[in-house]
Amino acid sequence: MSFEDKTIIVTGGAKGIGAGCAEVFHREHGNVVVLDVDESAGETFCELLGDRAQFIKCDVSREAEVEEAIEQAVAAFGGVDVLVNNAGILQYSKVTDTLEEDWDRILDINLKGAFLCAKHAIPHMIEAGAGIVINMSSVQAFVTQQNVAPYVTSKSALIGLTRSIAVDYAPEIRSVAICPGGVDTPLNRAAFQQSADPDRVRQETIDLHLVERMAQPDDIGELVAFIASEKGSFINGQPIRIDGGMGIKIGGSKKSE
């Protein structure tokens, strides 16, 4: 599963799932470009990765920044072979409680950001004759908790974007949506802290998974790398769930006997 001489762009790659993906691609000898708004975390992370890793500060909701970042990646490593659209944010709110500006912000980052990165990366893939766009959706595109209306909308729409890219740019370009369950990330840990009893909410989340744990970021990274490799070359246009069995049991929680 070597990515030697391949260039992988990971958005939101400084922490969490993005960092897990970047670590796996780097381990497999890929050139990794991390895009993130957190400059300190991004630079520190890429320094830890070492050679073949570059950080570029980028707000994926702004087209000029996206276009410039991808051109920098191409200039540094000669092209783009894999784009992992991972950048995303989460806010707890239902439709009637969501402010318009919050709705716009979540969809701008989670959905429009993926569109903009694909828009500017795909031409380089076409020029090279091959490439793959991987969009980080969520199990919540299929089974949804309460009070996450804008987040769920953005993650569901990413599956439609994935299909469109696959249909429009086949056979040279593939596109796949990854749909994780609960992952132990800074984003989720911060979300737990918003509750009155973070430890209880964390355990309830763990209990939703039949494997009795949350995923680690590199669990997701291993799947992403497999799909991006030649070993996954027959997978296209599909949402792939990696959710520890979340959502297949009536009643949800493994322990709700």
Coordinates of C-alpha atoms in Angstrom, one line a residue:
M1 CA 0.0 0.0 0.0
S2 CA 2.9 2.3 -0.7
F3 CA 2.2 5.9 -1.7
E4 CA 5.8 6.6 -2.7
D5 CA 5.9 9.6 -5.2
K6 CA 2.2 10.3 -4.5
T7 CA 1.0 13.6 -3.0
I8 CA -1.9 13.6 -0.5
I9 CA -3.7 16.7 0.7
V10 CA -5.6 16.4 4.0
T11 CA -7.8 19.2 5.1
G12 CA -8.3 19.7 8.8
G13 CA -5.2 17.6 9.0
A14 CA -3.6 19.1 12.1
K15 CA -5.6 17.1 14.6
G16 CA -8.1 14.3 15.0
I17 CA -9.2 12.2 12.0
G18 CA -7.2 14.3 9.6
A19 CA -4.0 13.8 11.6
G20 CA -4.7 10.1 11.7
C21 CA -5.1 10.0 8.0
A22 CA -1.9 12.1 7.4
E23 CA 0.1 9.8 9.7
V24 CA -0.9 6.7 7.8
F25 CA -0.2 8.2 4.4
H26 CA 3.2 9.5 5.6
R27 CA 4.1 6.1 7.1
E28 CA 3.3 4.6 3.6
H29 CA 5.9 6.9 2.1
G30 CA 3.5 9.5 0.7
N31 CA 4.1 13.3 0.4
V32 CA 1.6 14.8 2.8
V33 CA 0.2 18.3 2.7
V34 CA -1.8 19.4 5.7
L35 CA -4.3 22.2 5.3
D36 CA -5.7 23.7 8.5
V37 CA -6.6 27.0 10.1
D38 CA -4.7 26.1 13.3
E39 CA -1.2 27.3 12.2
S40 CA 0.5 26.3 15.5
A41 CA -0.9 22.8 15.6
G42 CA -0.3 22.3 11.9
E43 CA 3.3 23.3 11.9
T44 CA 4.0 21.3 15.0
F45 CA 2.4 18.2 13.6
C46 CA 4.2 18.4 10.3
E47 CA 7.5 18.9 12.1
L48 CA 6.8 15.7 14.0
L49 CA 6.1 13.9 10.7
G50 CA 9.4 15.1 9.3
D51 CA 10.4 15.0 5.6
R52 CA 7.7 14.8 3.0
A53 CA 5.3 16.7 5.2
Q54 CA 4.2 20.3 4.6
F55 CA 1.7 22.5 6.4
I56 CA -0.2 25.2 4.6
K57 CA -2.6 27.5 6.5
C58 CA -5.9 27.5 4.8
D59 CA -9.6 28.3 5.5
V60 CA -11.3 25.8 3.2
S61 CA -14.5 28.0 3.1
R62 CA -12.6 30.7 1.1
E63 CA -11.9 29.9 -2.5
A64 CA -8.9 32.1 -2.9
E65 CA -7.1 30.4 0.0
V66 CA -8.0 27.0 -1.3
E67 CA -6.8 27.7 -4.8
E68 CA -3.5 29.1 -3.5
A69 CA -3.0 26.2 -1.1
I70 CA -3.4 23.6 -3.8
E71 CA -1.1 25.5 -6.1
Q72 CA 1.5 25.5 -3.3
A73 CA 1.1 21.8 -2.8
V74 CA 1.6 21.2 -6.5
A75 CA 4.6 23.4 -6.6
A76 CA 6.2 21.6 -3.6
F77 CA 5.5 18.0 -4.7
G78 CA 4.6 18.1 -8.4
G79 CA 0.9 17.2 -8.3
V80 CA -2.1 16.0 -6.3
D81 CA -3.0 12.3 -6.2
V82 CA -5.3 12.0 -3.2
L83 CA -7.5 14.7 -1.6
V84 CA -9.0 13.9 1.8
N85 CA -11.7 16.4 2.5
N86 CA -11.8 16.1 6.3
A87 CA -12.1 19.7 7.6
G88 CA -15.3 20.0 9.6
I89 CA -17.0 21.5 12.7
L90 CA -19.9 20.4 14.9
Q91 CA -22.5 22.4 16.7
Y92 CA -25.4 21.1 18.7
S93 CA -28.7 22.7 17.7
K94 CA -32.0 21.8 16.1
V95 CA -33.6 23.6 13.2
T96 CA -35.6 26.1 15.2
D97 CA -32.6 26.9 17.5
T98 CA -30.0 27.4 14.7
L99 CA -29.0 30.9 13.8
E100 CA -28.6 31.6 10.1
E101 CA -25.0 32.6 10.5
D102 CA -24.2 29.3 12.3
W103 CA -26.0 27.3 9.6
D104 CA -23.9 29.1 7.0
R105 CA -20.7 28.6 8.9
I106 CA -21.1 24.8 9.3
L107 CA -22.1 24.2 5.7
D108 CA -19.4 26.5 4.5
I109 CA -16.7 24.5 6.2
N110 CA -18.1 21.0 6.1
L111 CA -19.7 21.0 2.6
K112 CA -18.6 24.1 0.6
G113 CA -15.0 23.5 1.7
A114 CA -15.0 20.0 0.2
F115 CA -16.5 21.3 -3.0
L116 CA -13.9 24.1 -3.3
C117 CA -11.0 21.7 -2.6
A118 CA -12.3 19.2 -5.1
K119 CA -12.9 22.0 -7.7
H120 CA -9.2 23.0 -7.6
A121 CA -7.6 19.6 -7.0
I122 CA -9.4 17.6 -9.7
P123 CA -7.9 19.5 -12.7
H124 CA -4.4 18.4 -11.5
M125 CA -5.6 14.8 -11.1
I126 CA -7.0 14.9 -14.6
E127 CA -3.7 16.2 -15.9
A128 CA -1.9 13.3 -14.2
G129 CA -4.5 10.8 -15.5
A130 CA -5.7 9.6 -12.1
G131 CA -6.7 10.6 -8.6
I132 CA -9.2 10.1 -5.8
V133 CA -11.3 12.5 -3.7
I134 CA -12.3 11.1 -0.3
N135 CA -15.0 13.0 1.6
M136 CA -15.3 12.6 5.3
S137 CA -19.0 12.2 5.9
S138 CA -20.4 10.5 9.1
V139 CA -22.5 7.6 10.2
Q140 CA -25.0 10.4 11.1
A141 CA -25.8 10.6 7.4
F142 CA -27.7 7.4 8.0
V143 CA -28.7 7.3 11.7
T144 CA -29.0 10.7 13.5
Q145 CA -29.0 11.8 17.0
Q146 CA -31.0 14.8 18.3
N147 CA -30.0 18.4 18.0
V148 CA -27.4 18.2 15.2
A149 CA -29.5 19.5 12.2
P150 CA -26.8 21.6 10.4
Y151 CA -24.1 19.0 11.0
V152 CA -26.2 16.1 9.7
T153 CA -27.3 18.1 6.7
S154 CA -23.7 18.8 5.7
K155 CA -22.6 15.2 6.2
S156 CA -25.5 13.8 4.2
A157 CA -24.9 16.3 1.4
L158 CA -21.3 15.1 1.2
I159 CA -22.5 11.7 0.0
G160 CA -24.3 13.4 -2.9
L161 CA -21.2 15.4 -3.8
T162 CA -19.2 12.1 -3.7
R163 CA -21.6 10.5 -6.2
S164 CA -21.5 13.5 -8.5
I165 CA -17.7 13.5 -8.6
A166 CA -17.5 9.8 -9.3
V167 CA -20.1 10.0 -12.1
D168 CA -18.7 13.1 -13.7
Y169 CA -15.0 12.3 -13.7
A170 CA -14.8 8.5 -14.1
P171 CA -12.8 6.5 -15.0
E172 CA -9.7 8.6 -14.2
I173 CA -11.0 10.0 -10.9
R174 CA -12.6 8.1 -8.1
S175 CA -14.6 9.5 -5.2
V176 CA -15.6 7.8 -1.9
A177 CA -17.3 9.0 1.2
I178 CA -16.1 7.7 4.6
C179 CA -18.7 7.5 7.3
P180 CA -17.2 7.1 10.8
G181 CA -19.0 6.5 14.0
G182 CA -17.7 7.9 17.2
V183 CA -14.0 8.8 17.0
D184 CA -11.8 9.9 20.0
T185 CA -10.9 13.3 18.6
P186 CA -10.5 16.8 20.1
L187 CA -13.7 17.8 18.4
N188 CA -15.7 15.0 20.1
R189 CA -14.0 15.6 23.5
A190 CA -15.0 19.3 23.3
A191 CA -18.5 18.3 22.4
F192 CA -18.7 16.0 25.5
Q193 CA -17.6 18.9 27.7
Q194 CA -20.6 20.9 26.6
S195 CA -22.8 18.5 28.5
A196 CA -23.6 18.6 32.2
D197 CA -22.0 15.2 32.7
P198 CA -19.2 14.7 30.1
D199 CA -18.1 11.3 31.5
R200 CA -21.7 9.9 31.3
V201 CA -22.1 11.2 27.7
R202 CA -18.8 9.7 26.7
Q203 CA -19.7 6.3 28.1
E204 CA -23.1 6.5 26.4
T205 CA -21.4 7.1 23.1
I206 CA -19.0 4.2 23.6
D207 CA -22.0 2.0 24.4
L208 CA -23.6 2.7 21.0
H209 CA -20.7 0.8 19.4
L210 CA -20.9 -3.0 19.3
V211 CA -17.1 -3.2 19.6
E212 CA -17.4 -1.4 23.0
R213 CA -15.0 1.5 22.1
M214 CA -14.8 4.6 20.1
A215 CA -12.5 4.6 17.0
Q216 CA -9.0 6.1 17.1
P217 CA -8.1 8.5 14.3
D218 CA -5.7 6.0 12.8
D219 CA -8.5 3.4 12.5
I220 CA -10.1 5.8 10.0
G221 CA -6.7 6.6 8.5
E222 CA -6.1 2.9 7.7
L223 CA -9.3 2.6 5.8
V224 CA -8.8 5.9 3.9
A225 CA -5.4 4.8 2.8
F226 CA -6.6 1.4 1.7
I227 CA -9.4 2.9 -0.4
A228 CA -7.0 5.4 -1.9
S229 CA -4.5 2.7 -2.8
E230 CA -4.6 0.3 -5.8
K231 CA -6.0 -2.3 -3.4
G232 CA -9.2 -0.2 -3.2
S233 CA -9.3 0.8 -6.9
F234 CA -12.7 -0.9 -7.6
I235 CA -14.4 1.2 -4.9
N236 CA -16.1 4.3 -6.4
G237 CA -19.0 6.6 -5.6
Q238 CA -19.9 4.8 -2.4
P239 CA -20.4 5.8 1.2
I240 CA -18.4 3.4 3.4
R241 CA -19.4 3.1 7.0
I242 CA -16.7 2.5 9.7
D243 CA -18.8 2.7 12.8
G244 CA -18.0 -0.2 15.1
G245 CA -21.5 -1.5 14.5
M246 CA -23.2 1.7 15.6
G247 CA -26.8 1.9 14.3
I248 CA -27.4 -1.7 13.3
K249 CA -29.1 -2.7 16.6
I250 CA -32.7 -1.7 17.4
G251 CA -32.5 0.6 20.3
G252 CA -29.0 1.8 19.5
S253 CA -27.0 1.1 22.6
K254 CA -25.3 -2.3 22.9
K255 CA -26.2 -2.4 26.6
S256 CA -29.9 -1.5 26.2
E257 CA -31.1 -5.0 26.7

